[in-house]
Short mmCIF file of C-alpha atoms in Angstrom, two decimals:
data_model
loop_
_atom_site.label_atom_id
_atom_site.label_comp_id
_atom_site.label_asym_id
_atom_site.label_seq_id
_atom_site.Cartn_x
_atom_site.Cartn_y
_atom_site.Cartn_z
CA MET A 18 -9.46 4.81 19.12
CA ILE A 19 -8.48 7.12 22.00
CA LYS A 20 -9.90 10.65 21.62
CA PRO A 21 -7.84 13.46 23.19
CA THR A 22 -9.47 15.23 26.12
CA LEU A 23 -9.46 19.01 26.51
CA LYS A 24 -6.97 18.66 29.34
CA CYS A 25 -4.67 16.60 27.13
CA LEU A 26 -4.81 19.17 24.36
CA LYS A 27 -3.99 22.00 26.74
CA ASN A 28 -1.03 20.07 28.07
CA TYR A 29 0.10 18.57 24.81
CA LEU A 30 3.76 19.17 25.65
CA SER A 31 3.66 16.10 27.85
CA ILE A 32 5.01 13.07 26.01
CA SER A 33 2.18 10.83 27.11
CA CYS A 34 -0.36 13.06 25.42
CA ILE A 35 1.79 13.35 22.32
CA VAL A 36 1.89 9.59 21.93
CA LEU A 37 -1.79 9.03 22.65
CA VAL A 38 -3.07 11.67 20.25
CA PHE A 39 -0.52 10.99 17.53
CA PHE A 40 -2.80 8.47 15.90
CA SER A 41 -6.08 10.34 16.27
CA CYS A 42 -5.33 14.05 16.00
CA LYS A 43 -3.27 14.90 12.96
CA ASN A 44 -2.58 18.52 13.84
CA ILE A 45 -0.89 17.47 17.10
CA SER A 46 1.75 15.32 15.38
CA ASN A 47 4.08 18.22 14.57
CA ILE A 48 4.31 19.94 17.94
CA ASN A 49 7.66 20.95 19.34
CA GLN A 50 8.12 17.74 21.34
CA ASP A 51 7.66 15.54 18.27
CA HIS A 52 11.42 15.07 18.01
CA LEU A 53 11.22 12.80 21.06
CA VAL A 54 8.84 10.30 19.43
CA PHE A 55 10.05 7.80 16.79
CA ARG A 56 7.23 6.75 14.47
CA TYR A 57 7.19 3.84 12.06
CA ASN A 58 4.77 1.45 10.39
CA GLU A 59 4.76 -2.35 10.47
CA TYR A 60 2.79 -3.37 7.39
CA ALA A 61 3.19 -7.11 8.11
CA ASN A 62 1.70 -6.57 11.58
CA LEU A 63 2.86 -8.19 14.83
CA ASN A 64 2.01 -11.60 16.21
CA THR A 65 3.25 -11.17 19.75
CA LEU A 66 5.27 -9.12 22.24
CA ASP A 67 6.32 -12.27 24.09
CA PRO A 68 9.98 -12.95 23.19
CA ALA A 69 9.57 -16.72 23.57
CA PHE A 70 7.24 -16.60 20.55
CA SER A 71 9.07 -13.91 18.60
CA ARG A 72 9.84 -15.70 15.36
CA THR A 73 9.46 -12.99 12.69
CA LEU A 74 11.62 -9.96 11.97
CA GLN A 75 8.69 -7.72 12.86
CA ASP A 76 8.18 -9.37 16.24
CA ASN A 77 11.91 -9.35 16.93
CA SER A 78 12.25 -5.65 16.18
CA ALA A 79 9.41 -4.80 18.58
CA CYS A 80 10.68 -7.16 21.28
CA ASN A 81 14.18 -5.74 20.88
CA GLN A 82 12.92 -2.49 22.36
CA LEU A 83 11.36 -4.24 25.38
CA PHE A 84 13.70 -7.07 26.36
CA ASN A 85 17.34 -7.97 27.03
CA GLY A 86 19.18 -11.26 27.32
CA LEU A 87 22.53 -12.33 28.68
CA VAL A 88 24.38 -11.04 25.60
CA GLN A 89 23.63 -8.88 22.56
CA LEU A 90 24.91 -8.24 19.03
CA ASP A 91 26.55 -5.07 17.74
CA LYS A 92 26.03 -3.71 14.23
CA ASN A 93 28.58 -6.20 12.86
CA LEU A 94 26.97 -9.15 14.71
CA ASN A 95 29.80 -9.38 17.24
CA ILE A 96 28.80 -10.62 20.70
CA HIS A 97 28.78 -8.03 23.50
CA PRO A 98 27.68 -8.03 27.15
CA ALA A 99 24.09 -7.20 28.02
CA ILE A 100 22.70 -8.34 31.38
CA ALA A 101 25.78 -10.56 31.68
CA LYS A 102 28.73 -8.20 32.10
CA ARG A 103 31.23 -11.00 31.37
CA TRP A 104 31.41 -14.77 30.95
CA LEU A 105 33.80 -17.70 31.10
CA ILE A 106 33.87 -20.75 28.82
CA SER A 107 35.39 -24.02 30.00
CA GLU A 108 38.39 -25.46 28.15
CA ASP A 109 36.28 -28.25 26.64
CA GLY A 110 33.75 -25.70 25.37
CA THR A 111 30.76 -27.24 27.15
CA SER A 112 30.27 -24.98 30.18
CA TYR A 113 29.41 -21.24 30.12
CA THR A 114 29.45 -19.20 33.33
CA PHE A 115 27.83 -15.75 33.17
CA ILE A 116 28.44 -12.99 35.70
CA LEU A 117 25.37 -10.77 35.81
CA ARG A 118 25.01 -7.06 36.42
CA ASP A 119 23.24 -6.14 39.65
CA ASP A 120 21.69 -2.90 38.36
CA VAL A 121 19.17 -4.23 35.84
CA TYR A 122 15.52 -3.59 36.75
CA PHE A 123 12.31 -4.93 35.29
CA HIS A 124 9.81 -2.42 33.95
CA LYS A 125 7.46 -1.21 36.66
CA HIS A 126 4.31 -3.20 37.41
CA PRO A 127 2.07 -3.29 40.54
CA LEU A 128 2.62 -7.04 40.92
CA PHE A 129 6.22 -6.33 41.99
CA GLY A 130 4.92 -4.76 45.22
CA LYS A 131 5.89 -1.55 46.99
CA ASP A 132 8.66 -0.44 44.63
CA SER A 133 6.77 -1.64 41.53
CA THR A 134 9.99 -3.21 40.23
CA ARG A 135 12.90 -5.40 41.24
CA THR A 136 16.37 -6.30 40.01
CA VAL A 137 17.02 -9.18 37.66
CA VAL A 138 18.69 -12.17 39.32
CA ALA A 139 20.10 -15.39 37.89
CA GLU A 140 16.99 -17.33 38.88
CA ASP A 141 15.05 -15.21 36.37
CA PHE A 142 17.12 -16.74 33.60
CA THR A 143 16.45 -20.21 34.99
CA PHE A 144 12.72 -19.49 34.76
CA SER A 145 12.96 -17.89 31.30
CA LEU A 146 14.94 -20.72 29.71
CA ASN A 147 12.84 -23.42 31.39
CA ARG A 148 9.76 -21.71 29.97
CA LEU A 149 11.38 -21.66 26.53
CA ARG A 150 11.90 -25.41 26.42
CA ASP A 151 8.73 -26.42 28.31
CA SER A 152 6.57 -28.47 25.93
CA LYS A 153 3.45 -27.00 27.57
CA THR A 154 4.57 -23.52 26.53
CA ALA A 155 5.15 -24.77 22.97
CA ALA A 156 7.43 -21.84 22.20
CA PRO A 157 8.82 -21.89 18.65
CA GLY A 158 12.20 -20.78 19.99
CA GLY A 159 12.76 -23.90 22.08
CA TRP A 160 15.16 -25.28 19.47
CA VAL A 161 17.88 -22.82 20.52
CA LEU A 162 18.38 -24.97 23.63
CA ASN A 163 18.67 -28.27 21.77
CA LYS A 164 22.39 -28.50 22.59
CA VAL A 165 21.87 -27.55 26.26
CA ASP A 166 22.18 -30.23 28.94
CA ASP A 167 21.34 -28.12 31.99
CA PHE A 168 21.45 -24.62 33.45
CA MET A 169 21.27 -23.24 36.95
CA ALA A 170 21.55 -20.14 39.10
CA ILE A 171 24.69 -20.46 41.23
CA ASN A 172 23.68 -17.33 43.17
CA ASP A 173 21.90 -14.07 42.35
CA THR A 174 24.62 -12.88 39.95
CA VAL A 175 26.09 -16.11 38.56
CA PHE A 176 24.29 -18.22 35.97
CA GLN A 177 25.73 -21.39 34.41
CA ILE A 178 24.79 -23.25 31.23
CA ASP A 179 26.17 -26.71 30.42
CA LEU A 180 26.05 -28.10 26.89
CA LYS A 181 25.72 -31.71 25.79
CA GLN A 182 28.66 -31.21 23.44
CA PRO A 183 30.80 -28.29 22.25
CA PHE A 184 28.91 -25.89 19.99
CA PRO A 185 30.99 -22.83 19.02
CA ALA A 186 27.96 -20.91 17.71
CA PHE A 187 26.05 -21.27 20.99
CA ILE A 188 26.88 -17.85 22.43
CA GLY A 189 25.30 -16.32 19.33
CA LEU A 190 22.06 -18.19 19.98
CA LEU A 191 21.80 -16.52 23.38
CA ALA A 192 21.62 -13.13 21.66
CA MET A 193 18.32 -14.10 20.04
CA LYS A 194 15.16 -12.53 21.47
CA TYR A 195 13.92 -16.02 22.39
CA CYS A 196 16.47 -16.02 25.22
CA SER A 197 15.33 -12.73 26.77
CA VAL A 198 14.76 -12.58 30.51
CA VAL A 199 11.14 -12.33 31.71
CA PRO A 200 9.77 -12.09 35.29
CA LYS A 201 8.07 -15.18 36.67
CA GLU A 202 5.41 -13.37 38.70
CA ILE A 203 4.21 -11.34 35.69
CA VAL A 204 4.26 -14.24 33.22
CA GLU A 205 2.35 -16.51 35.60
CA HIS A 206 -0.21 -13.77 36.28
CA TYR A 207 -0.99 -13.10 32.60
CA GLY A 208 -0.40 -16.58 31.17
CA THR A 209 -0.81 -16.54 27.40
CA GLU A 210 -1.86 -12.88 27.60
CA PHE A 211 1.73 -11.96 28.44
CA ARG A 212 1.99 -11.54 24.65
CA SER A 213 0.04 -8.28 25.02
CA HIS A 214 1.16 -7.32 28.55
CA PRO A 215 4.95 -7.57 28.24
CA ILE A 216 7.29 -6.67 31.06
CA GLY A 217 11.00 -6.75 30.33
CA THR A 218 14.18 -4.79 31.02
CA GLY A 219 14.67 -3.09 27.65
CA PRO A 220 15.26 0.56 26.75
CA PHE A 221 11.53 1.08 26.25
CA LYS A 222 8.53 -0.15 28.21
CA PHE A 223 5.11 -1.18 27.01
CA LYS A 224 2.37 1.48 27.09
CA ARG A 225 -0.56 0.30 24.96
CA TRP A 226 -1.39 -1.96 22.02
CA GLU A 227 -4.57 -1.81 19.98
CA GLU A 228 -3.94 -4.69 17.62
CA ASN A 229 -4.00 -3.78 13.92
CA ILE A 230 -4.23 -0.09 14.85
CA LYS A 231 -1.40 1.22 17.03
CA LEU A 232 1.33 0.29 19.50
CA VAL A 233 3.10 2.66 21.89
CA PHE A 234 6.29 2.24 23.92
CA ARG A 235 7.64 4.75 26.44
CA LYS A 236 11.18 5.40 27.60
CA ASN A 237 12.40 3.15 30.42
CA GLU A 238 13.80 5.59 32.99
CA LEU A 239 15.53 2.71 34.81
CA TYR A 240 17.41 1.37 31.78
CA PHE A 241 20.91 0.21 32.65
CA GLU A 242 22.93 1.05 29.52
CA LYS A 243 24.72 4.34 28.90
CA ASP A 244 26.41 5.77 25.84
CA GLU A 245 30.17 6.40 25.46
CA GLN A 246 29.84 9.80 27.20
CA GLY A 247 27.98 8.34 30.17
CA ASN A 248 24.52 9.53 29.10
CA GLN A 249 21.67 7.18 29.85
CA LEU A 250 20.04 5.41 26.92
CA PRO A 251 17.66 5.67 25.16
CA TYR A 252 17.51 9.27 23.93
CA LEU A 253 13.92 9.08 22.67
CA GLU A 254 10.92 9.44 24.94
CA ALA A 255 8.58 7.19 23.00
CA VAL A 256 8.11 4.86 20.02
CA ALA A 257 4.82 4.81 18.11
CA LEU A 258 3.89 2.10 15.59
CA THR A 259 1.04 2.01 13.10
CA PHE A 260 -0.09 -1.00 11.07
CA LEU A 261 -1.03 0.18 7.61
CA PRO A 262 -1.37 -3.11 5.72
CA ASP A 263 0.38 -2.20 2.47
CA LYS A 264 3.78 -0.83 1.53
CA GLN A 265 2.39 1.82 -0.79
CA GLY A 266 0.34 3.39 2.00
CA GLU A 267 3.37 3.16 4.27
CA PHE A 268 5.50 5.03 1.74
CA LEU A 269 2.91 7.78 1.34
CA GLN A 270 2.90 8.32 5.10
CA PHE A 271 6.70 8.46 5.04
CA ALA A 272 6.80 10.91 2.13
CA GLN A 273 4.35 13.18 3.96
CA GLY A 274 6.51 13.12 7.10
CA ASN A 275 4.00 11.22 9.24
CA ILE A 276 6.43 8.37 9.93
CA ASP A 277 10.21 8.60 10.34
CA TYR A 278 11.49 5.43 8.71
CA ILE A 279 10.77 2.68 6.19
CA SER A 280 12.72 -0.49 5.56
CA GLY A 281 13.26 -2.32 2.29
CA LEU A 282 12.25 -1.67 -1.27
CA ASP A 283 8.79 -2.33 -2.66
CA ALA A 284 7.67 -2.32 -6.28
CA SER A 285 5.04 0.32 -5.49
CA TYR A 286 7.64 3.02 -4.79
CA LYS A 287 11.07 1.75 -5.82
CA ASP A 288 11.20 3.80 -9.03
CA GLU A 289 9.90 6.86 -7.24
CA LEU A 290 12.73 6.77 -4.70
CA LEU A 291 15.63 5.24 -6.60
CA THR A 292 17.31 5.50 -9.97
CA SER A 293 17.72 2.35 -12.08
CA ASN A 294 21.18 1.77 -10.57
CA GLY A 295 20.04 2.06 -6.95
CA LYS A 296 20.83 5.71 -6.13
CA LEU A 297 18.49 8.04 -4.25
CA ARG A 298 16.77 10.44 -6.63
CA LYS A 299 17.89 14.08 -6.40
CA LYS A 300 14.47 15.41 -5.44
CA TYR A 301 14.75 13.54 -2.11
CA PHE A 302 18.30 14.63 -1.22
CA GLU A 303 17.11 17.34 1.19
CA THR A 304 14.43 15.33 3.00
CA ILE A 305 15.52 11.68 3.08
CA ASN A 306 18.61 9.68 4.03
CA MET A 307 19.28 6.25 2.52
CA ILE A 308 21.33 3.65 4.40
CA ARG A 309 22.45 0.51 2.58
CA GLY A 310 24.52 -2.50 3.63
CA PRO A 311 24.84 -6.32 3.55
CA TYR A 312 21.88 -8.36 4.76
CA LEU A 313 22.22 -11.99 5.82
CA ASN A 314 19.03 -12.92 4.04
CA THR A 315 18.59 -15.32 1.14
CA GLU A 316 15.41 -15.00 -0.92
CA TYR A 317 14.43 -18.27 -2.56
CA LEU A 318 11.76 -20.49 -4.08
CA GLY A 319 11.28 -23.79 -2.30
CA PHE A 320 9.86 -27.17 -3.36
CA TYR A 321 7.84 -29.51 -1.12
CA LEU A 322 9.49 -32.82 -2.01
CA ASP A 323 6.75 -34.99 -0.51
CA SER A 324 4.34 -33.58 -3.08
CA GLU A 325 2.60 -36.06 -5.35
CA THR A 326 3.04 -33.70 -8.31
CA PRO A 327 5.46 -35.33 -10.82
CA GLU A 328 7.02 -32.00 -11.80
CA ILE A 329 7.94 -31.26 -8.16
CA GLN A 330 9.37 -34.74 -7.66
CA SER A 331 11.59 -34.37 -10.72
CA GLU A 332 15.15 -33.09 -10.31
CA LEU A 333 15.08 -32.34 -14.03
CA ILE A 334 12.33 -29.76 -13.62
CA ARG A 335 13.77 -28.33 -10.40
CA LYS A 336 17.17 -27.87 -12.05
CA ALA A 337 15.56 -26.40 -15.16
CA ILE A 338 13.93 -23.68 -13.05
CA ASN A 339 17.29 -22.90 -11.44
CA LEU A 340 18.93 -22.58 -14.85
CA GLY A 341 16.10 -20.95 -16.76
CA PHE A 342 16.20 -17.28 -15.73
CA ASP A 343 18.83 -14.55 -15.51
CA ARG A 344 19.25 -13.50 -11.87
CA LYS A 345 21.49 -10.53 -12.71
CA LYS A 346 18.95 -9.13 -15.15
CA MET A 347 16.17 -9.76 -12.63
CA MET A 348 17.93 -7.73 -9.93
CA LEU A 349 18.78 -4.85 -12.23
CA TYR A 350 15.32 -4.40 -13.74
CA LEU A 351 13.05 -5.48 -10.89
CA ASN A 352 14.98 -4.33 -7.83
CA ASN A 353 16.99 -1.34 -9.10
CA GLY A 354 20.22 -3.23 -8.53
CA ILE A 355 19.59 -3.69 -4.80
CA GLY A 356 20.81 -7.15 -3.71
CA ASN A 357 23.23 -9.68 -5.19
CA PRO A 358 22.16 -12.48 -7.58
CA ALA A 359 22.17 -15.82 -5.72
CA ILE A 360 24.50 -17.81 -7.95
CA GLY A 361 26.46 -19.29 -5.04
CA GLY A 362 23.99 -21.57 -3.30
CA PHE A 363 21.89 -20.95 -0.19
CA ILE A 364 24.54 -19.60 2.22
CA PRO A 365 24.73 -15.85 1.57
CA ILE A 366 27.77 -13.71 0.86
CA GLY A 367 29.51 -12.83 4.12
CA LEU A 368 29.12 -16.14 5.96
CA ALA A 369 31.83 -18.80 6.16
CA GLY A 370 30.78 -21.60 3.82
CA HIS A 371 29.51 -19.46 0.95
CA SER A 372 30.92 -20.62 -2.37
CA GLU A 373 30.32 -19.22 -5.86
CA THR A 374 30.62 -22.77 -7.25
CA ASN A 375 27.58 -24.16 -5.40
CA GLY A 376 24.77 -22.48 -7.30
CA TYR A 377 23.33 -22.15 -10.79
CA ASN A 378 24.11 -19.72 -13.59
CA TYR A 379 21.77 -18.73 -16.40
CA GLN A 380 21.72 -21.51 -19.03
CA PRO A 381 18.46 -21.28 -21.01
CA LYS A 382 19.39 -23.98 -23.55
CA LYS A 383 20.24 -26.43 -20.78
CA ALA A 384 16.97 -25.61 -19.00
CA LYS A 385 15.00 -26.36 -22.17
CA GLN A 386 16.87 -29.65 -22.67
CA LEU A 387 16.03 -30.78 -19.12
CA ILE A 388 12.36 -29.98 -19.59
CA GLU A 389 12.31 -31.90 -22.90
CA GLN A 390 13.99 -34.84 -21.15
CA PHE A 391 11.27 -34.75 -18.47
CA LYS A 392 8.57 -34.83 -21.17
CA THR A 393 10.21 -37.81 -22.88
CA GLU A 394 10.69 -39.81 -19.67
CA THR A 395 7.24 -39.15 -18.17
CA GLY A 396 5.00 -38.65 -21.18
CA ILE A 397 3.78 -35.38 -19.65
CA ASN A 398 3.82 -33.08 -22.67
CA HIS A 399 2.59 -29.95 -20.92
CA PRO A 400 4.34 -29.78 -17.54
CA GLU A 401 3.14 -27.13 -15.13
CA ILE A 402 3.67 -26.06 -11.53
CA THR A 403 1.83 -23.68 -9.19
CA LEU A 404 4.03 -21.16 -7.38
CA ASN A 405 2.63 -19.55 -4.22
CA THR A 406 3.82 -16.09 -3.26
CA THR A 407 2.79 -12.82 -1.62
CA SER A 408 1.99 -9.67 -3.55
CA ASN A 409 5.32 -8.05 -2.61
CA TYR A 410 7.24 -10.59 -4.70
CA LEU A 411 4.78 -10.95 -7.55
CA SER A 412 7.01 -9.15 -10.07
CA PHE A 413 9.90 -11.57 -9.41
CA CYS A 414 7.63 -14.59 -9.78
CA GLU A 415 6.08 -13.24 -12.98
CA TYR A 416 9.55 -12.71 -14.44
CA ILE A 417 10.50 -16.33 -13.67
CA GLN A 418 7.13 -17.46 -15.04
CA GLN A 419 7.78 -15.69 -18.36
CA GLU A 420 11.33 -17.00 -18.69
CA LEU A 421 10.42 -20.63 -17.94
CA GLN A 422 7.49 -20.43 -20.34
CA LYS A 423 10.11 -19.96 -23.10
CA ALA A 424 11.76 -23.20 -22.00
CA GLY A 425 8.51 -25.17 -22.08
CA LEU A 426 7.36 -25.10 -18.42
CA LYS A 427 4.10 -23.46 -17.41
CA ILE A 428 4.18 -21.82 -13.97
CA ASN A 429 0.88 -20.72 -12.44
CA ILE A 430 1.14 -18.05 -9.76
CA ASP A 431 -1.12 -17.99 -6.72
CA VAL A 432 -0.91 -14.83 -4.58
CA MET A 433 -1.89 -15.15 -0.92
CA PRO A 434 -1.44 -13.21 2.35
CA GLU A 435 1.85 -13.68 4.19
CA ALA A 436 0.26 -15.47 7.18
CA THR A 437 -1.64 -17.87 4.90
CA LEU A 438 1.48 -18.65 2.89
CA ARG A 439 3.52 -19.22 6.05
CA SER A 440 0.96 -21.69 7.41
CA ALA A 441 0.57 -23.54 4.11
CA ARG A 442 4.33 -23.81 3.68
CA SER A 443 4.82 -25.20 7.19
CA ASN A 444 2.07 -27.76 6.80
CA GLY A 445 3.04 -29.04 3.35
CA LYS A 446 -0.10 -27.72 1.68
CA ILE A 447 1.66 -26.13 -1.30
CA ASP A 448 4.06 -27.56 -3.88
CA MET A 449 6.24 -24.52 -4.52
CA PHE A 450 6.60 -21.35 -2.50
CA ARG A 451 8.53 -18.12 -2.27
CA SER A 452 10.27 -17.59 1.04
CA SER A 453 13.33 -16.09 2.69
CA TRP A 454 15.82 -17.12 5.33
CA ILE A 455 17.33 -14.47 7.60
CA ALA A 456 20.33 -15.32 9.78
CA ASP A 457 19.70 -15.26 13.52
CA TYR A 458 23.38 -15.49 14.39
CA LEU A 459 26.71 -15.29 12.59
CA ASP A 460 27.23 -18.93 11.67
CA ALA A 461 26.16 -20.80 8.53
CA GLU A 462 24.81 -23.65 10.67
CA ASN A 463 21.78 -21.38 11.01
CA TYR A 464 21.21 -21.76 7.26
CA LEU A 465 22.04 -25.44 6.96
CA SER A 466 19.60 -26.47 9.70
CA ILE A 467 16.88 -25.95 7.09
CA PHE A 468 18.20 -29.05 5.24
CA TYR A 469 18.52 -31.35 8.29
CA SER A 470 16.08 -34.26 8.21
CA LYS A 471 15.16 -34.03 11.90
CA ASN A 472 13.91 -30.48 11.33
CA PHE A 473 10.95 -31.42 9.15
CA ALA A 474 8.18 -28.81 9.21
CA PRO A 475 5.83 -28.12 10.92
CA ASN A 476 8.04 -28.82 13.95
CA GLY A 477 11.15 -27.42 12.31
CA SER A 478 12.33 -25.32 9.40
CA ASN A 479 12.89 -28.07 6.79
CA TYR A 480 9.90 -27.01 4.69
CA PHE A 481 11.17 -29.12 1.77
CA HIS A 482 11.08 -32.43 3.69
CA PHE A 483 14.54 -33.06 2.27
CA LYS A 484 16.38 -36.07 3.70
CA ASN A 485 19.96 -36.97 2.86
CA LYS A 486 22.11 -39.27 5.02
CA LEU A 487 25.42 -37.68 4.00
CA LEU A 488 24.19 -34.16 4.71
CA ASP A 489 22.78 -35.23 8.10
CA SER A 490 26.13 -36.83 8.96
CA LEU A 491 28.08 -33.72 8.01
CA TYR A 492 25.64 -31.50 9.90
CA ASN A 493 26.13 -33.49 13.11
CA LYS A 494 29.90 -33.62 12.59
CA ALA A 495 30.10 -29.80 12.31
CA PHE A 496 29.05 -29.43 15.95
CA THR A 497 32.17 -31.27 17.10
CA ILE A 498 34.62 -29.03 15.20
CA THR A 499 35.74 -25.78 16.78
CA ASN A 500 38.10 -24.71 13.99
CA ILE A 501 36.15 -22.33 11.74
CA GLU A 502 38.16 -23.23 8.62
CA GLU A 503 37.33 -26.92 9.04
CA ARG A 504 33.67 -26.12 9.67
CA LYS A 505 33.65 -23.88 6.61
CA LEU A 506 34.55 -26.84 4.39
CA LEU A 507 31.72 -28.91 5.86
CA TYR A 508 29.27 -26.04 5.44
CA THR A 509 30.23 -25.62 1.78
CA GLN A 510 29.83 -29.36 1.17
CA MET A 511 26.38 -29.43 2.79
CA ASP A 512 25.21 -26.48 0.74
CA SER A 513 26.55 -28.21 -2.37
CA ILE A 514 24.53 -31.37 -1.64
CA ALA A 515 21.29 -29.41 -1.29
CA MET A 516 21.97 -27.48 -4.48
CA GLU A 517 22.87 -30.65 -6.41
CA HIS A 518 19.41 -32.01 -5.58
CA ALA A 519 17.89 -28.62 -6.49
CA ILE A 520 15.52 -28.60 -3.53
CA MET A 521 15.22 -24.83 -3.82
CA VAL A 522 15.88 -21.95 -6.20
CA PRO A 523 18.05 -19.26 -4.55
CA LEU A 524 17.01 -15.91 -6.04
CA TYR A 525 19.21 -13.27 -4.43
CA TYR A 526 21.17 -12.30 -1.34
CA ASP A 527 19.41 -9.27 0.00
CA GLU A 528 20.74 -5.94 1.22
CA VAL A 529 19.52 -3.90 4.17
CA LEU A 530 17.95 -0.75 2.80
CA ARG A 531 16.63 1.87 5.19
CA PHE A 532 15.17 5.28 4.47
CA THR A 533 14.83 7.87 7.21
CA ARG A 534 13.73 11.48 7.40
CA LYS A 535 16.68 13.88 7.53
CA ASN A 536 16.08 14.70 11.18
CA VAL A 537 16.68 11.08 12.29
CA LYS A 538 20.20 10.40 13.55
CA GLY A 539 21.92 7.30 14.90
CA LEU A 540 19.70 4.58 13.43
CA GLY A 541 22.39 2.72 11.48
CA ILE A 542 22.03 -0.76 10.00
CA ASN A 543 23.04 -4.33 10.81
CA PRO A 544 23.23 -7.53 8.71
CA ILE A 545 20.06 -9.04 10.22
CA ASN A 546 18.01 -5.83 9.86
CA LEU A 547 17.06 -5.81 13.54
CA LEU A 548 15.67 -2.45 14.63
CA ASP A 549 17.69 -0.91 17.48
CA LEU A 550 16.40 2.45 18.74
CA ARG A 551 18.62 2.91 21.79
CA ARG A 552 20.86 5.53 20.18
CA VAL A 553 18.37 7.18 17.85
CA ARG A 554 17.81 10.94 18.06
CA LYS A 555 15.49 13.27 16.21
CA ASN A 556 16.48 16.89 15.64
#
């Protein structure tokens, strides 16, 4: 922990001192420059600040402050220029030519030489994308280039990407943090330690990271983007993160004014903040703002189909679980009405391909019949399954446990840390697990890739080990179709196949829910819940 020196305390109006002492000297946190520092907590912690390895929402939100790519998403997930100021797509849809800005600078670092920085050139994207798909790097984001044949720097400001076949959703993939530009000389100097010594082009630059304790970013004075009035972004001088490991502690810090923002709804404070129908309680009207909107996130329970457990192998049991609990009641009583019951399959509301006919409604009698049929066919008179979850979703799992108990199925619940659950799920060590799938780009292909047989975990996202020849065929066919209405029909059919086999139990389609202190302006929301602090102000 950094202790403030006497000199720092005497000159506490400087932003650097504010940020450094914020974590260790409580009475300094409310000085008159505090409105220039945005403070939040990341209870799930961070794995990396290297965008090539940024696979979680937490990592993405941190990397979003530090890095840029060729293109970026707006609050409605529309594609906009970033380092590429414009682009051209060939008539056959296989070649993308990007014209780059010439005023984008990397964050300062002594390795850049006399000026401590340099401009981004097209060759930097060649290096960054080659690194992403290099097997030696083993970056989890390499899959975004699966449809890419080749790429090259034509000159300093022209970069070209050629695809193996048309893929209409490709431009959206380039907006992912995986595809951020990084400088070769810095990456090669730090090697794997680039994760904790990041140099990018983003609105903020890296200052310090004490893992599990604090993380500080400072304003990038050389940032290239301006607001609509021509003012340079960002408005803030610094961003300060803490890593309190539980949501209840995070909420207490927020309620006391020590952090500026919290995201999502947790059982530990949901009834304190919200009424039963999802409205902010009156006692918080003067101190807190609530922002709410659609979230392209499906919460679900998944089954590992290669399990040797008879109950997991049985479609009868898997369908019974889907039919055996009331999703609407669950959302009302356990989540204060936040989120929409997932009765329309895996693809969430708002994406082409979603269909209300693909999922399961509450049918308790049918669920009981299926379980009785399983008992008769297998001779297993007391079927039971173990469901693995994290503590944040325990109430949902307990509700499902109680409802399925009425139908004759015993569900044991095993609570484990998020990182442990993630590893066990990827490596097929657990039979049934709670998980979520958040859209990376605005195309349902992103959701359906989880069913594709060539994406078996741990090398891909098919945690179920589901394999279906018809679905695989439709998935491959979708890449050749540019008409969204035709693709929509294929997407709906693929989702229907997965639901018919009941390889998962969709729970609900989430909503973005953000709470900020009243003095925070300009935060906004977006359907992938990515944190964007470029236009945030504090009064």
